[in-house]
Tab-separated table of C-alpha atoms in Angstrom:
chain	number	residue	atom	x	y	z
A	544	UNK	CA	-28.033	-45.184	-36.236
A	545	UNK	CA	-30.285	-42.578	-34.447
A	546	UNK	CA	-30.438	-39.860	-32.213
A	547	UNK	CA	-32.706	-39.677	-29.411
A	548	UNK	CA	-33.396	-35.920	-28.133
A	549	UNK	CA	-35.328	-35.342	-25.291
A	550	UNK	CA	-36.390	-31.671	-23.825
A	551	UNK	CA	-37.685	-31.845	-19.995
A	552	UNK	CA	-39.088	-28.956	-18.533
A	553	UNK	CA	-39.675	-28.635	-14.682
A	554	UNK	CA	-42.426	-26.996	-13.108
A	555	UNK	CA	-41.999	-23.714	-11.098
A	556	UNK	CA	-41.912	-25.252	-7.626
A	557	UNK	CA	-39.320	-27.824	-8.449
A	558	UNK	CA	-36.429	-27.276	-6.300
A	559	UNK	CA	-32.704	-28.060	-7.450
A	560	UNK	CA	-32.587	-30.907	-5.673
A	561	UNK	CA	-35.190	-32.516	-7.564
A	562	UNK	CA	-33.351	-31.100	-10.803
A	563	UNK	CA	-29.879	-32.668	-9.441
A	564	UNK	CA	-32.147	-35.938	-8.969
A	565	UNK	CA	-33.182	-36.173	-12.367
A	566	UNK	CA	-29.529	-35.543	-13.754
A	567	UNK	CA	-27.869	-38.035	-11.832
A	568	UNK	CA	-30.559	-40.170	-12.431
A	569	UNK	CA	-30.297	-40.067	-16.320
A	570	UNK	CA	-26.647	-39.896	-16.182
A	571	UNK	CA	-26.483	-43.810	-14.680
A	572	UNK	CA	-28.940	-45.309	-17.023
A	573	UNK	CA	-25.720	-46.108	-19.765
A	574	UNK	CA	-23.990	-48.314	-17.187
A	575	UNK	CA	-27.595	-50.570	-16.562
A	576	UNK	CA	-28.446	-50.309	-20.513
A	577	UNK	CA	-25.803	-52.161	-23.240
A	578	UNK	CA	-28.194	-50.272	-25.848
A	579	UNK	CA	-27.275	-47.144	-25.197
A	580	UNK	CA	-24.150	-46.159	-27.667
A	581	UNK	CA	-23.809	-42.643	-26.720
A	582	UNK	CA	-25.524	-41.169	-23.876
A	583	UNK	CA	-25.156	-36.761	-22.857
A	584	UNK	CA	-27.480	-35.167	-19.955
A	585	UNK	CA	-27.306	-31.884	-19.060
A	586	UNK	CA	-29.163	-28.450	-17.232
A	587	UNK	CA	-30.163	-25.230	-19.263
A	588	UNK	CA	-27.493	-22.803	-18.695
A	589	UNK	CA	-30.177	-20.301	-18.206
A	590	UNK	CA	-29.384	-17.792	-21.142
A	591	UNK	CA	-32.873	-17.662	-22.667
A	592	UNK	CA	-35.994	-17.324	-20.825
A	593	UNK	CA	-38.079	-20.366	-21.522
A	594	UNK	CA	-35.325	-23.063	-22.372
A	595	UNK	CA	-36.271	-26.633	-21.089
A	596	UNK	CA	-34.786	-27.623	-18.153
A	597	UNK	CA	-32.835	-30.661	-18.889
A	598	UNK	CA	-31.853	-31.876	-22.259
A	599	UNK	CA	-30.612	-35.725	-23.557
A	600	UNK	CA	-29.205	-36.551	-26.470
A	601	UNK	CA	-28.869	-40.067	-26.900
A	602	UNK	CA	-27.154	-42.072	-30.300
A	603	UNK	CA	-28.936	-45.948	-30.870
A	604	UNK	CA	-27.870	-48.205	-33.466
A	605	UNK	CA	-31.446	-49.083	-34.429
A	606	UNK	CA	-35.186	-48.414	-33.123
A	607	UNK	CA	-35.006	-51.743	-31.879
A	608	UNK	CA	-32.272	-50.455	-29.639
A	609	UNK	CA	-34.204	-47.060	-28.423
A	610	UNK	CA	-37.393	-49.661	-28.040
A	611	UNK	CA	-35.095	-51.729	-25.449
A	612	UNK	CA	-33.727	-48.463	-23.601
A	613	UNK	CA	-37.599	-46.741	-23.160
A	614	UNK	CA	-38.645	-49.904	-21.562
A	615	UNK	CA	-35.834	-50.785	-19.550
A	616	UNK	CA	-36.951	-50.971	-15.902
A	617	UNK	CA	-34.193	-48.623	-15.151
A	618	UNK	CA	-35.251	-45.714	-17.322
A	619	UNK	CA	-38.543	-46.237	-16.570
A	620	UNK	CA	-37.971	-45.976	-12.892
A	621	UNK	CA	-36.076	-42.891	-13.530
A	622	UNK	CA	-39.373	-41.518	-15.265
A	623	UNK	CA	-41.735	-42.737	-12.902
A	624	UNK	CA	-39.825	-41.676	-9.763
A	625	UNK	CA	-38.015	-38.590	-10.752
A	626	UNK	CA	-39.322	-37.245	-14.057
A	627	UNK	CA	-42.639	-37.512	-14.144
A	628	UNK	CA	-43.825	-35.983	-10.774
A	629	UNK	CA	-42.002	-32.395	-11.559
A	630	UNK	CA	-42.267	-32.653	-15.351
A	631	UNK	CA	-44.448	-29.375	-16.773
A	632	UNK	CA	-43.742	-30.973	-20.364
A	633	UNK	CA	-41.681	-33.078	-22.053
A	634	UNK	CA	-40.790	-33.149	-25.826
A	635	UNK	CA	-39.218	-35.969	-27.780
A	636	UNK	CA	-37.648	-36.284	-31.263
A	637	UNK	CA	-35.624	-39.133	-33.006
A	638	UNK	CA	-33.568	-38.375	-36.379
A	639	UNK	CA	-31.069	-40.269	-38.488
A	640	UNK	CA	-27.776	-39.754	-36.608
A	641	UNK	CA	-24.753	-38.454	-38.885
């Protein structure tokens, strides 16, 4: 089992709509992707300057499983269409789940 942490950060001219996009977005990849085994998205809550904008954390029973989920065209049409064009970085990590 792992756990699949992702930290996007929006650029300055990114309006909340395109924030609200991305959310949603992320938020309906579990129902289109039998890999996922637990699946959280949520905004910054704004109480330290700097904090990413949106943060996943994400629980796979196997790399295999987080291999199936990056590739999915659903996830990647969430990246392509909604991420990517706002994104001012993005910063991954996987660890062993507990």
């Amino acid at each position: 089992m792992l756990t699949h942490i992702v930290l996007i950060t929006a650029a300055p001219d990114t309006t909340e709509e395109q924030v609200e996009a991305i959310v949603a977005g992320l938020r309906s990849l579990p129902a289109e992707i039998d890999e996922i085994r637990t699946y959280e998205v949520g905004r910054d809550l704004g109480l330290a300057e700097g904090n990413a904008t949106v943060a996943i954390q994400a629980t796979f029973a196997s790399p295999d499983d987080l291999e199936a989920y990056v590739v999915h065209p659903a996830h990647q049409r969430v990246v392509t269409e909604l991420i990517r064009p706002v994104a001012a970085s993005i910063s991954r990590a996987q660890v062993a789940a507990v």
